[in-house]
Amino acid sequence: MGKTNRTPEARESRPVGRACLVEACGTAAAGPRPARMVLVELASSREPARWYCAGPCAVYGQALAEVRALPVGGER
Ligand SMILES: [Zn+2]
């Protein structure tokens, strides 16, 4: 386990695991910005850029992106 040259994986598109009633919340940011949504993106994360509601959802999305930026193996 000496090698640390992990390459970025293909960006995942699994569920974000947050129940939100707003339809576009947590969707991959492929299209134009939905109303009231903010972009959450972390370059080093395996989590793709996503739209979230401004506020708690965006905070959640940021945390999720940070968790998924951790080396594989530390992720649960
Ligand atoms: Zn939301």
Short mmCIF file of N, CA and C and ligand atoms in Angstrom, two decimals:
data_model
loop_
_atom_site.label_atom_id
_atom_site.label_comp_id
_atom_site.label_asym_id
_atom_site.label_seq_id
_atom_site.Cartn_x
_atom_site.Cartn_y
_atom_site.Cartn_z
N MET A 1 0.84 -1.21 0.00
CA MET A 1 0.00 0.00 0.00
C MET A 1 0.87 1.26 0.00
N GLY A 2 1.87 1.31 -0.83
CA GLY A 2 2.73 2.48 -0.82
C GLY A 2 2.34 3.49 -1.87
N LYS A 3 1.72 3.01 -2.88
CA LYS A 3 1.44 3.91 -4.00
C LYS A 3 0.29 4.86 -3.69
N THR A 4 0.50 6.07 -4.02
CA THR A 4 -0.54 7.07 -3.76
C THR A 4 -0.93 7.78 -5.04
N ASN A 5 -0.53 7.20 -6.16
CA ASN A 5 -0.82 7.89 -7.42
C ASN A 5 -2.20 7.51 -7.94
N ARG A 6 -3.17 7.72 -7.07
CA ARG A 6 -4.52 7.38 -7.52
C ARG A 6 -4.96 8.35 -8.59
N THR A 7 -5.60 7.84 -9.57
CA THR A 7 -6.09 8.70 -10.63
C THR A 7 -7.56 9.00 -10.37
N PRO A 8 -7.97 10.14 -10.78
CA PRO A 8 -9.39 10.47 -10.59
C PRO A 8 -10.26 9.47 -11.32
N GLU A 9 -11.24 8.98 -10.66
CA GLU A 9 -12.13 8.01 -11.27
C GLU A 9 -13.17 8.73 -12.12
N ALA A 10 -13.87 7.95 -12.86
CA ALA A 10 -15.00 8.52 -13.57
C ALA A 10 -15.96 9.09 -12.54
N ARG A 11 -16.49 10.20 -12.84
CA ARG A 11 -17.40 10.84 -11.89
C ARG A 11 -18.64 10.00 -11.66
N GLU A 12 -18.97 9.83 -10.45
CA GLU A 12 -20.09 8.98 -10.10
C GLU A 12 -21.40 9.74 -10.27
N SER A 13 -22.43 9.00 -10.48
CA SER A 13 -23.74 9.63 -10.54
C SER A 13 -24.70 8.80 -9.71
N ARG A 14 -24.31 8.57 -8.49
CA ARG A 14 -25.21 7.82 -7.63
C ARG A 14 -26.08 8.78 -6.83
N PRO A 15 -27.11 8.26 -6.22
CA PRO A 15 -28.03 9.14 -5.51
C PRO A 15 -27.30 9.95 -4.44
N VAL A 16 -27.76 11.13 -4.20
CA VAL A 16 -27.10 12.00 -3.25
C VAL A 16 -27.52 11.68 -1.82
N GLY A 17 -28.55 10.91 -1.67
CA GLY A 17 -28.91 10.47 -0.33
C GLY A 17 -29.58 11.53 0.53
N ARG A 18 -30.12 12.51 -0.11
CA ARG A 18 -30.83 13.53 0.65
C ARG A 18 -32.22 13.68 0.07
N ALA A 19 -33.18 13.52 0.91
CA ALA A 19 -34.55 13.68 0.46
C ALA A 19 -34.90 15.16 0.45
N CYS A 20 -35.21 15.66 -0.70
CA CYS A 20 -35.61 17.06 -0.80
C CYS A 20 -36.78 17.13 -1.75
N LEU A 21 -37.74 17.93 -1.42
CA LEU A 21 -38.95 17.98 -2.22
C LEU A 21 -38.76 18.77 -3.51
N VAL A 22 -37.68 19.51 -3.57
CA VAL A 22 -37.44 20.29 -4.78
C VAL A 22 -36.86 19.38 -5.86
N GLU A 23 -37.54 19.36 -6.97
CA GLU A 23 -37.22 18.38 -8.00
C GLU A 23 -35.79 18.44 -8.50
N ALA A 24 -35.28 19.61 -8.73
CA ALA A 24 -33.96 19.73 -9.35
C ALA A 24 -32.83 19.64 -8.33
N CYS A 25 -33.18 19.58 -7.06
CA CYS A 25 -32.16 19.58 -6.02
C CYS A 25 -31.32 18.31 -6.09
N GLY A 26 -30.02 18.46 -6.19
CA GLY A 26 -29.13 17.30 -6.22
C GLY A 26 -28.89 16.75 -7.61
N THR A 27 -29.42 17.39 -8.61
CA THR A 27 -29.19 16.90 -9.96
C THR A 27 -27.83 17.37 -10.47
N ALA A 28 -27.27 16.56 -11.35
CA ALA A 28 -25.98 16.90 -11.94
C ALA A 28 -26.10 18.20 -12.74
N ALA A 29 -25.08 19.02 -12.59
CA ALA A 29 -25.13 20.34 -13.21
C ALA A 29 -24.73 20.28 -14.67
N ALA A 30 -25.56 19.65 -15.46
CA ALA A 30 -25.25 19.54 -16.87
C ALA A 30 -25.92 20.65 -17.67
N GLY A 31 -27.02 21.10 -17.17
CA GLY A 31 -27.79 22.09 -17.92
C GLY A 31 -27.74 23.46 -17.28
N PRO A 32 -28.62 24.33 -17.70
CA PRO A 32 -28.70 25.67 -17.14
C PRO A 32 -29.15 25.63 -15.68
N ARG A 33 -28.84 26.66 -14.97
CA ARG A 33 -29.13 26.72 -13.54
C ARG A 33 -30.62 26.77 -13.27
N PRO A 34 -31.11 25.80 -12.50
CA PRO A 34 -32.52 25.87 -12.12
C PRO A 34 -32.73 27.06 -11.17
N ALA A 35 -33.93 27.55 -11.13
CA ALA A 35 -34.23 28.70 -10.27
C ALA A 35 -33.87 28.40 -8.82
N ARG A 36 -33.26 29.36 -8.18
CA ARG A 36 -32.92 29.28 -6.76
C ARG A 36 -31.89 28.22 -6.42
N MET A 37 -31.25 27.66 -7.42
CA MET A 37 -30.26 26.63 -7.13
C MET A 37 -28.86 27.23 -7.13
N VAL A 38 -28.01 26.60 -6.35
CA VAL A 38 -26.61 27.01 -6.35
C VAL A 38 -25.77 25.81 -6.79
N LEU A 39 -24.67 26.11 -7.44
CA LEU A 39 -23.78 25.05 -7.91
C LEU A 39 -22.83 24.63 -6.80
N VAL A 40 -22.77 23.34 -6.57
CA VAL A 40 -21.79 22.81 -5.63
C VAL A 40 -20.83 21.93 -6.42
N GLU A 41 -19.58 22.33 -6.41
CA GLU A 41 -18.59 21.59 -7.18
C GLU A 41 -17.28 21.59 -6.44
N LEU A 42 -16.66 20.43 -6.39
CA LEU A 42 -15.35 20.30 -5.77
C LEU A 42 -14.48 19.54 -6.76
N ALA A 43 -13.45 20.22 -7.24
CA ALA A 43 -12.67 19.66 -8.35
C ALA A 43 -12.07 18.30 -8.04
N SER A 44 -11.67 18.09 -6.81
CA SER A 44 -10.98 16.84 -6.46
C SER A 44 -11.96 15.74 -6.07
N SER A 45 -13.22 16.03 -6.11
CA SER A 45 -14.22 15.07 -5.65
C SER A 45 -14.66 14.13 -6.75
N ARG A 46 -15.02 12.93 -6.36
CA ARG A 46 -15.63 12.01 -7.31
C ARG A 46 -17.09 12.35 -7.53
N GLU A 47 -17.58 13.24 -6.70
CA GLU A 47 -18.95 13.70 -6.84
C GLU A 47 -19.00 14.74 -7.94
N PRO A 48 -19.88 14.56 -8.90
CA PRO A 48 -19.96 15.56 -9.97
C PRO A 48 -20.56 16.86 -9.45
N ALA A 49 -20.37 17.91 -10.20
CA ALA A 49 -21.01 19.17 -9.85
C ALA A 49 -22.52 18.99 -9.87
N ARG A 50 -23.16 19.52 -8.84
CA ARG A 50 -24.61 19.37 -8.75
C ARG A 50 -25.26 20.69 -8.36
N TRP A 51 -26.51 20.79 -8.72
CA TRP A 51 -27.34 21.91 -8.26
C TRP A 51 -27.98 21.55 -6.94
N TYR A 52 -28.00 22.48 -6.04
CA TYR A 52 -28.72 22.30 -4.78
C TYR A 52 -29.49 23.57 -4.46
N CYS A 53 -30.52 23.42 -3.64
CA CYS A 53 -31.19 24.60 -3.11
C CYS A 53 -30.15 25.39 -2.31
N ALA A 54 -30.28 26.69 -2.36
CA ALA A 54 -29.42 27.51 -1.52
C ALA A 54 -29.77 27.21 -0.06
N GLY A 55 -28.78 27.15 0.80
CA GLY A 55 -29.05 26.87 2.21
C GLY A 55 -28.59 25.47 2.60
N PRO A 56 -29.37 24.81 3.43
CA PRO A 56 -28.96 23.50 3.98
C PRO A 56 -28.63 22.47 2.91
N CYS A 57 -29.37 22.47 1.82
CA CYS A 57 -29.09 21.50 0.76
C CYS A 57 -27.71 21.73 0.17
N ALA A 58 -27.36 22.98 -0.05
CA ALA A 58 -26.05 23.29 -0.61
C ALA A 58 -24.95 22.93 0.38
N VAL A 59 -25.20 23.14 1.65
CA VAL A 59 -24.24 22.76 2.68
C VAL A 59 -24.04 21.26 2.69
N TYR A 60 -25.16 20.56 2.59
CA TYR A 60 -25.11 19.11 2.52
C TYR A 60 -24.32 18.65 1.29
N GLY A 61 -24.61 19.26 0.17
CA GLY A 61 -23.94 18.90 -1.07
C GLY A 61 -22.44 19.12 -1.00
N GLN A 62 -22.06 20.21 -0.37
CA GLN A 62 -20.65 20.51 -0.20
C GLN A 62 -19.97 19.45 0.66
N ALA A 63 -20.64 19.08 1.74
CA ALA A 63 -20.10 18.05 2.62
C ALA A 63 -19.99 16.71 1.90
N LEU A 64 -21.00 16.41 1.11
CA LEU A 64 -20.99 15.17 0.35
C LEU A 64 -19.81 15.15 -0.63
N ALA A 65 -19.62 16.26 -1.30
CA ALA A 65 -18.51 16.35 -2.25
C ALA A 65 -17.17 16.19 -1.53
N GLU A 66 -17.08 16.74 -0.33
CA GLU A 66 -15.83 16.63 0.43
C GLU A 66 -15.59 15.20 0.89
N VAL A 67 -16.63 14.54 1.32
CA VAL A 67 -16.50 13.13 1.70
C VAL A 67 -16.03 12.30 0.52
N ARG A 68 -16.59 12.59 -0.62
CA ARG A 68 -16.24 11.81 -1.81
C ARG A 68 -14.95 12.28 -2.45
N ALA A 69 -14.29 13.23 -1.85
CA ALA A 69 -12.96 13.62 -2.28
C ALA A 69 -11.90 12.88 -1.49
N LEU A 70 -12.32 12.20 -0.45
CA LEU A 70 -11.38 11.43 0.37
C LEU A 70 -10.88 10.22 -0.43
N PRO A 71 -9.68 9.76 -0.12
CA PRO A 71 -9.18 8.58 -0.83
C PRO A 71 -10.14 7.40 -0.69
N VAL A 72 -10.24 6.64 -1.74
CA VAL A 72 -11.11 5.47 -1.71
C VAL A 72 -10.63 4.53 -0.61
N GLY A 73 -11.54 4.05 0.14
CA GLY A 73 -11.18 3.21 1.29
C GLY A 73 -11.55 3.91 2.57
N GLY A 74 -11.43 5.22 2.56
CA GLY A 74 -11.87 5.97 3.71
C GLY A 74 -13.33 6.34 3.59
N GLU A 75 -13.88 5.97 2.47
CA GLU A 75 -15.27 6.32 2.21
C GLU A 75 -16.19 5.19 2.64
N ARG A 76 -17.23 5.56 3.28
CA ARG A 76 -18.18 4.52 3.71
C ARG A 76 -19.57 4.94 3.31
ZN ZN B 1 -32.96 20.85 -1.75
#
